[in-house]
Coordinates of C-alpha atoms in Angstrom, one line a residue:
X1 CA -40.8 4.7 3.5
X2 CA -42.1 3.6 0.0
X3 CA -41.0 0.4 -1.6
X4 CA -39.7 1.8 -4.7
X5 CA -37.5 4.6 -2.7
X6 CA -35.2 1.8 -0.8
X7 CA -32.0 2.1 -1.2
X8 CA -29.1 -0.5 0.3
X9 CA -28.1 3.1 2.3
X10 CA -31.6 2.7 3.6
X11 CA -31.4 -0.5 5.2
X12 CA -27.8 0.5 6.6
X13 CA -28.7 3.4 8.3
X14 CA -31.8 1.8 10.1
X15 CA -29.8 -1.6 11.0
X16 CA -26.8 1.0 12.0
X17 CA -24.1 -1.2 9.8
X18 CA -22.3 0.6 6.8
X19 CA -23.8 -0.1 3.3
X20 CA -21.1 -2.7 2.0
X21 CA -22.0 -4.7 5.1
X22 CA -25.4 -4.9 3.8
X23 CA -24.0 -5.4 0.4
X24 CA -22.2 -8.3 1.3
X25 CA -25.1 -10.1 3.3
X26 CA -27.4 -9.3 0.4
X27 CA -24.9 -11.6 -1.6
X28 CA -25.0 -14.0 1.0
X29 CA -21.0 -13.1 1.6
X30 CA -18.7 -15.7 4.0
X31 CA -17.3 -12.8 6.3
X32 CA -21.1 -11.6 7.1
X33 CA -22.8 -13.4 10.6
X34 CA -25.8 -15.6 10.0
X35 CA -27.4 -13.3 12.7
X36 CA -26.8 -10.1 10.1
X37 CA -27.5 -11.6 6.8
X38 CA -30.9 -12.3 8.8
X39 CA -31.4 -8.9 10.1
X40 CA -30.6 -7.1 6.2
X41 CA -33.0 -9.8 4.8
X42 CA -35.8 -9.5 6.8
X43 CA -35.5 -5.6 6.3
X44 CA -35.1 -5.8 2.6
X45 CA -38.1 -8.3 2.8
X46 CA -39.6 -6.0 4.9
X47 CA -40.0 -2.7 3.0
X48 CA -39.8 -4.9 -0.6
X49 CA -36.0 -3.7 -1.3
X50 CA -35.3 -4.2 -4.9
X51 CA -32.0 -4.0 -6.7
X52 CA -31.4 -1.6 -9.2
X53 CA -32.2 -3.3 -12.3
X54 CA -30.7 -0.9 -15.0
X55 CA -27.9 -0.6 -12.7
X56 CA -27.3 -3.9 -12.7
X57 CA -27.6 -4.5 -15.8
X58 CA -24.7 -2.3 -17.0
X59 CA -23.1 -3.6 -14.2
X60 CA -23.0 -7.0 -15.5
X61 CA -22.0 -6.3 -19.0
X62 CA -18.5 -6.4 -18.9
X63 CA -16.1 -3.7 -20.2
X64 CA -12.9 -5.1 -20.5
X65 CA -11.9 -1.9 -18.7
X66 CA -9.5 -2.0 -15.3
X67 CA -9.2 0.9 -13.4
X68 CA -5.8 1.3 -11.6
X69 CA -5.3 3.8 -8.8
X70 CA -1.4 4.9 -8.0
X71 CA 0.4 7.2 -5.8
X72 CA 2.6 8.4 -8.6
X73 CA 3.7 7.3 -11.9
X74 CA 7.6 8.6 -11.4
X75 CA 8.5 6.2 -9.2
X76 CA 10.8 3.5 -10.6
X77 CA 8.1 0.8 -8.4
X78 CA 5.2 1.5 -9.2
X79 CA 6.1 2.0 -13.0
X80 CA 7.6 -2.0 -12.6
X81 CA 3.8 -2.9 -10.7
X82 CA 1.8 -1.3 -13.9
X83 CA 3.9 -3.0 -16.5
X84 CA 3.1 -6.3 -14.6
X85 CA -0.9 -5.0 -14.2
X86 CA -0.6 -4.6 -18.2
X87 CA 1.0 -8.3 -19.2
X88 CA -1.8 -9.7 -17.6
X89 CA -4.6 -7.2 -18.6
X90 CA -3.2 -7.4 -22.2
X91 CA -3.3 -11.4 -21.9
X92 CA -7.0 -11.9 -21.0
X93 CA -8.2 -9.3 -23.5
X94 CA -8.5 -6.3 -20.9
X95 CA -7.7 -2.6 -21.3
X96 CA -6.2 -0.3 -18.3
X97 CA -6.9 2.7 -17.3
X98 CA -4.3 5.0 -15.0
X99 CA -5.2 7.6 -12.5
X100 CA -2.7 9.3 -9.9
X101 CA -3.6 10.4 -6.4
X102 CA -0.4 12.0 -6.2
X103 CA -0.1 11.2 -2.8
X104 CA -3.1 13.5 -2.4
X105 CA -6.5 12.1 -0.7
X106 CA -9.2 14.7 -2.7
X107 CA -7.5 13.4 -5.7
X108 CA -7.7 10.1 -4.9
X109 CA -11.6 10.4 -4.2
X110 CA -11.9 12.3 -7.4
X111 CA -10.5 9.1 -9.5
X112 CA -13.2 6.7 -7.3
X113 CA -15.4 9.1 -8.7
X114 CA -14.3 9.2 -12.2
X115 CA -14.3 5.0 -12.2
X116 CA -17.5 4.7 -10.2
X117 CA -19.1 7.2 -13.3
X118 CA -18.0 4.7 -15.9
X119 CA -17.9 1.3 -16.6
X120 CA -15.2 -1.1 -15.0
X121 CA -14.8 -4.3 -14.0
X122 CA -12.4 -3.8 -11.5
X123 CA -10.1 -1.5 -9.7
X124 CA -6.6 -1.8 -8.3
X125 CA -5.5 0.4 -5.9
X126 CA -2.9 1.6 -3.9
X127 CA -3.5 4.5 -1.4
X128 CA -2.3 7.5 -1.0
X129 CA -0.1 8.5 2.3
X130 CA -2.9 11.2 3.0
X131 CA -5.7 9.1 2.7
X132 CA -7.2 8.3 6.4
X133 CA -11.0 7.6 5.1
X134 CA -12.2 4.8 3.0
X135 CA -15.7 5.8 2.5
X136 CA -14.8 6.3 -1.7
X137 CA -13.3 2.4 -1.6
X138 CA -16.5 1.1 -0.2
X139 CA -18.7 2.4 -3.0
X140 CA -16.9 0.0 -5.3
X141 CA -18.5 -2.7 -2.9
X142 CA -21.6 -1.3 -2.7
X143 CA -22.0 -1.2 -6.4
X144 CA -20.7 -5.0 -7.1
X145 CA -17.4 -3.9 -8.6
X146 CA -14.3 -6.1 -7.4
X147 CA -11.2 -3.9 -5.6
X148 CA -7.3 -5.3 -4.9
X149 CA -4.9 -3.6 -3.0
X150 CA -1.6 -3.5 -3.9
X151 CA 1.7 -2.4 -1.6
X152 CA -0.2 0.2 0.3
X153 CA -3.0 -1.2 1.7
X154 CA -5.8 -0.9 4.6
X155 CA -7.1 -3.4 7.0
X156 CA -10.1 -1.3 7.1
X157 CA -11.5 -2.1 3.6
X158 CA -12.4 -6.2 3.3
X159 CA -10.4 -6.8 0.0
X160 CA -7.8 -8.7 -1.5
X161 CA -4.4 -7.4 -1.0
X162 CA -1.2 -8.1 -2.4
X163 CA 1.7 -6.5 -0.1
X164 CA 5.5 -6.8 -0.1
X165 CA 7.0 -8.3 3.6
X166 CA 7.8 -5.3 4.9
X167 CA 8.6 -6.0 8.1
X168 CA 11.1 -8.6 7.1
X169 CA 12.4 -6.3 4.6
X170 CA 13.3 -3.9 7.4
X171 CA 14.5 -6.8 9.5
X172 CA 17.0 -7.6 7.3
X173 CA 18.6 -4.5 6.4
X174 CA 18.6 -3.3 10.1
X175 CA 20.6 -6.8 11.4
X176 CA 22.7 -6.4 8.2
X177 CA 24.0 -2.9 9.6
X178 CA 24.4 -4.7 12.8
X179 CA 26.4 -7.1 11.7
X180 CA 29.0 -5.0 10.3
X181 CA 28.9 -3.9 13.8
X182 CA 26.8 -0.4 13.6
X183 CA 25.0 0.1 16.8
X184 CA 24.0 3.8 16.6
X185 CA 20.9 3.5 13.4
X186 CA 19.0 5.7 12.3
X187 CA 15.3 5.1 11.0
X188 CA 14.3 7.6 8.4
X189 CA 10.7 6.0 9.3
X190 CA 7.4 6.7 6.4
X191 CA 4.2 7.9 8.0
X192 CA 2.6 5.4 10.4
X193 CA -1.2 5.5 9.3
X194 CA 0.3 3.4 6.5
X195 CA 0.8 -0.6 7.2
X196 CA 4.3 0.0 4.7
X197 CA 5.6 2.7 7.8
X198 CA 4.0 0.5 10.6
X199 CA 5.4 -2.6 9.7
X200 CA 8.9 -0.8 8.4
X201 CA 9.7 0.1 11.5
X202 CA 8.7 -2.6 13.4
X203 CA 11.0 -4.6 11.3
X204 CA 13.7 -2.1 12.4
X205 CA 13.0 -2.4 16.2
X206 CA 12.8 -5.8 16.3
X207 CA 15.7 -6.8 14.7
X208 CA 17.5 -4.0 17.2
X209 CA 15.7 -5.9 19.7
X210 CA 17.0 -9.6 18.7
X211 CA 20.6 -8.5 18.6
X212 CA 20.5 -6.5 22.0
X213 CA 21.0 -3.0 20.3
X214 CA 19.7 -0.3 22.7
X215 CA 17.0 1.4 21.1
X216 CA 17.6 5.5 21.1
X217 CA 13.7 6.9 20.2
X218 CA 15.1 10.4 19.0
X219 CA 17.2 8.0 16.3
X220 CA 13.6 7.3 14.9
X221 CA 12.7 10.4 12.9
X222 CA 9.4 10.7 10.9
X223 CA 11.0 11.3 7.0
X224 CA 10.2 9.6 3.6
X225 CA 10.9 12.1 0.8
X226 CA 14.4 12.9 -0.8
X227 CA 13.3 17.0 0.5
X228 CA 12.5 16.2 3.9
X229 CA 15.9 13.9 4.0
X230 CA 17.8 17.2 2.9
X231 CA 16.8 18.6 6.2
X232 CA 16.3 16.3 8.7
X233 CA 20.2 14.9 8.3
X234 CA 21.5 18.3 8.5
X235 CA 19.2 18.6 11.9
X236 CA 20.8 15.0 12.9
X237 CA 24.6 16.2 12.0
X238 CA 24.0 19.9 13.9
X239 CA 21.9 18.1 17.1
X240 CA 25.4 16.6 17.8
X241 CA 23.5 13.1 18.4
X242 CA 25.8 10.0 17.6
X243 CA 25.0 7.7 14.9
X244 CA 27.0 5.6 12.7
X245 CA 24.6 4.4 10.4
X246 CA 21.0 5.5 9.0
X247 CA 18.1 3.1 7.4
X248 CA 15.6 4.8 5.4
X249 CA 11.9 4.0 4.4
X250 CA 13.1 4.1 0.7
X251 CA 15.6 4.8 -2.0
X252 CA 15.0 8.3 -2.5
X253 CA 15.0 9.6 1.2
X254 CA 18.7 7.7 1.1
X255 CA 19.5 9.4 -1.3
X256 CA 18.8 12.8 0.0
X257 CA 20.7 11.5 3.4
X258 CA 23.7 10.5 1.4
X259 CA 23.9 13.9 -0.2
X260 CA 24.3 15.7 2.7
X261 CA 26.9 13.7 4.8
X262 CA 28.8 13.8 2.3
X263 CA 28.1 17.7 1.8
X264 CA 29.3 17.9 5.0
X265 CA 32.4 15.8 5.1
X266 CA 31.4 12.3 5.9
X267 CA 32.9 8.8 4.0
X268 CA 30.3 6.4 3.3
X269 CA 30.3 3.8 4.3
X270 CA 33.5 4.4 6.6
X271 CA 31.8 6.8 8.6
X272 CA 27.8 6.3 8.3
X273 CA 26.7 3.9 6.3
X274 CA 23.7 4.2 4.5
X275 CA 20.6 1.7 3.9
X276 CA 17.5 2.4 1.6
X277 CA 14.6 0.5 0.6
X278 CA 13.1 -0.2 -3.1
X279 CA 16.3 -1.0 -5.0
X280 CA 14.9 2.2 -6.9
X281 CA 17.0 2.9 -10.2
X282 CA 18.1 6.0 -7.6
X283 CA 20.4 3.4 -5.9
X284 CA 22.4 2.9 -8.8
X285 CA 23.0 6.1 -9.9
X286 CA 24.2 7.6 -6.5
X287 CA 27.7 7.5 -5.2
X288 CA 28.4 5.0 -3.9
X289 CA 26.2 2.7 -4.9
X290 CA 23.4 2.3 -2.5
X291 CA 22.5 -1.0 -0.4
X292 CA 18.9 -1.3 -0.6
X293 CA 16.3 -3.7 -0.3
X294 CA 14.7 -5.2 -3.4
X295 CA 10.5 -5.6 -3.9
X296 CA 9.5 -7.0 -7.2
X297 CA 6.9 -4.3 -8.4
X298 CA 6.6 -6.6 -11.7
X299 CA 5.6 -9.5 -10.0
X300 CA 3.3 -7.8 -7.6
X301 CA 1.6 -6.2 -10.8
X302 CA 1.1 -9.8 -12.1
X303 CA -0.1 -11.1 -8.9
X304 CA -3.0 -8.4 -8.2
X305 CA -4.2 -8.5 -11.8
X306 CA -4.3 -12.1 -11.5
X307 CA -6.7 -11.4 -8.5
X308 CA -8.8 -8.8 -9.7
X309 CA -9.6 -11.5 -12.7
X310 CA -10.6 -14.5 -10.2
X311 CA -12.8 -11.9 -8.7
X312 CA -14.3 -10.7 -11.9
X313 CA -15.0 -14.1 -12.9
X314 CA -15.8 -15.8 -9.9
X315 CA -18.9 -17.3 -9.9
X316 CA -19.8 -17.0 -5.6
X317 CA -18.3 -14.9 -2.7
X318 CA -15.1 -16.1 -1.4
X319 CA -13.0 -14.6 1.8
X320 CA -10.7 -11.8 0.8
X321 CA -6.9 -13.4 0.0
X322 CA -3.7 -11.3 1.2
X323 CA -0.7 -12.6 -0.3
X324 CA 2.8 -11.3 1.1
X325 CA 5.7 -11.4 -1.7
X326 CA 9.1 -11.7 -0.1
X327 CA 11.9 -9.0 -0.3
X328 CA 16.2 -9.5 -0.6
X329 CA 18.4 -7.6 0.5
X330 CA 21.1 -6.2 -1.7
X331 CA 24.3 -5.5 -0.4
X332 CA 26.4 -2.4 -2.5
X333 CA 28.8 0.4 -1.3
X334 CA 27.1 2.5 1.3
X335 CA 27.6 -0.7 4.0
X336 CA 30.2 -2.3 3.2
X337 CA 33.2 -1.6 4.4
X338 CA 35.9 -3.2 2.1

């Protein structure tokens, strides 16, 4: 192998370690072992590895340029997290620049691609429900360019990660339909290769749990879009299970439950009451009003932007941060009986 052909890809594939790992120990990084900053090294030493000057040095002229990475730009949330991204980026001089995955893991990879091809100095990102390799988020590693996740995030990737409490979220909304003394819940739950599903539903089951609610597993049913709520209630209502009360992964799917009990004749809250998470504009606008579960998108905006400029401007390696913002719950019609 000839000097001037090494590449960091190189050294990973004869050490067998992924290229950010040797990344990382090349930059003497905290979360690398002595005994593998060693091992890259002496390789690199080895064979005369040298970085990419030109690379580098477009690398280290800064652009003033953020990339930001979102599911979709529609949703009430996510437009509250980029107006938060843009206070801050607007406040230290620093211009952002949107892409959508729409939920849609080629399109996700495409935008990596798209960033990686021009000059950033940072990306936010929050992944896509599709998404189950991270290969396009280690590049930005690889290449020296600082990542934060925001809401949706993976424990694969070592980043920074800003995330909502979930779990608690769920926790309280679940014991607050128990305590109005519903026993049969629902979960409409989100897909469970994301931490937001995982942790959602956890929150449900262990607040069932605390309160010594009998847990029925066919009352857990895989839904998390207003379409897919049109039909899975209508399955629910014909199956002839009982249930008196359904909590749903977020605003919208409640709203598509809502629209069909009372298609088909039931009172909410008398009947079923309904639970959604987001505190979406959606829970306003329905009828009744829907009890939801707020997450300040704006102030997890402000928060990962924040980040992604202590990274920038760092001047050594320091661990990845998670910081978890708390949720409220916030009680309207669809629970409450009067």
């Amino acid at each position: 192998m000839k000097s001037s052909q090494v590449t960091i890809k190189d050294i990973a594939r004869e050490l067998g370690i992924s290229p950010s790992t040797v990344s990382r120990a090349l930059k003497d990084h905290p979360d690398i072992s002595q005994e593998t900053k060693r091992l890259v090294n002496e390789l690199a030493a080895k064979y005369n590895y040298k970085p990419n000057i030109i690379a580098l040095s477009l690398r280290n002229q800064r652009s003033n340029v953020i990339g930001v990475i979102i599911p979709e730009i529609v949703h009430y949330f996510f437009s509250s997290v980029i107006s938060g991204i843009e206070e801050v980026a607007n406040e230290h001089g620093y211009s952002v620049m949107i892409s959508q995955s729409v939920e849609d893991y080629n399109r996700e990879v495409a935008a990596c691609d798209t960033f990686l091809n021009g000059i950033i100095d940072g990306i936010l990102v929050s992944v896509s429900k599709e998404t189950a390799n991270y290969d396009h988020f280690h590049r930005f590693e690889e290449e020296g360019i600082p990542i934060v996740f925001f809401d949706r995030a993976v424990d694969e990737i070592l980043a920074d990660k800003i995330i909502i409490d979930d779990f608690d979220g769920a926790y309280q909304a679940t014991e607050h339909l128990i305590v109005q003394g519903r026993r049969k819940i629902v979960h409409f739950a989100g897909p469970q290769n994301r931490l937001i599903g995982q942790n959602r539903l956890n929150g449900y089951l262990k607040a069932m749990r605390d309160n010594g609610v009998v847990i029925d597993e066919r009352l857990i049913i895989p839904c998390d879009t207003f379409q897919s709520a049109l039909v899975e209630t209508q399955k629910l209502i014909d199956s002839g299970l009982k249930f008196d009360s359904i909590f749903t992964v977020n605003d919208f799917t409640a709203a598509g439950a809502m629209k069909v009990l009372l298609r088909n004749g039931y009172k909410i809250p008398t009947d079923i009451a309904v639970v959604g998470f987001g505190d979406d504009q959606t829970s306003l606008m329905v009828e009744p009003t829907l009890t939801t579960v707020n997450q300040p998108g704006f102030e997890m905006g402000k928060k990962a932007m924040e980040q992604l400029i202590r990274r920038i401007t760092q001047s050594k390696p320091e661990p990845p941060v998670t910081e978890i913002l708390k949720t409220q719950l916030i009680v309207r019609e669809s629970s409450r009986v009067k």
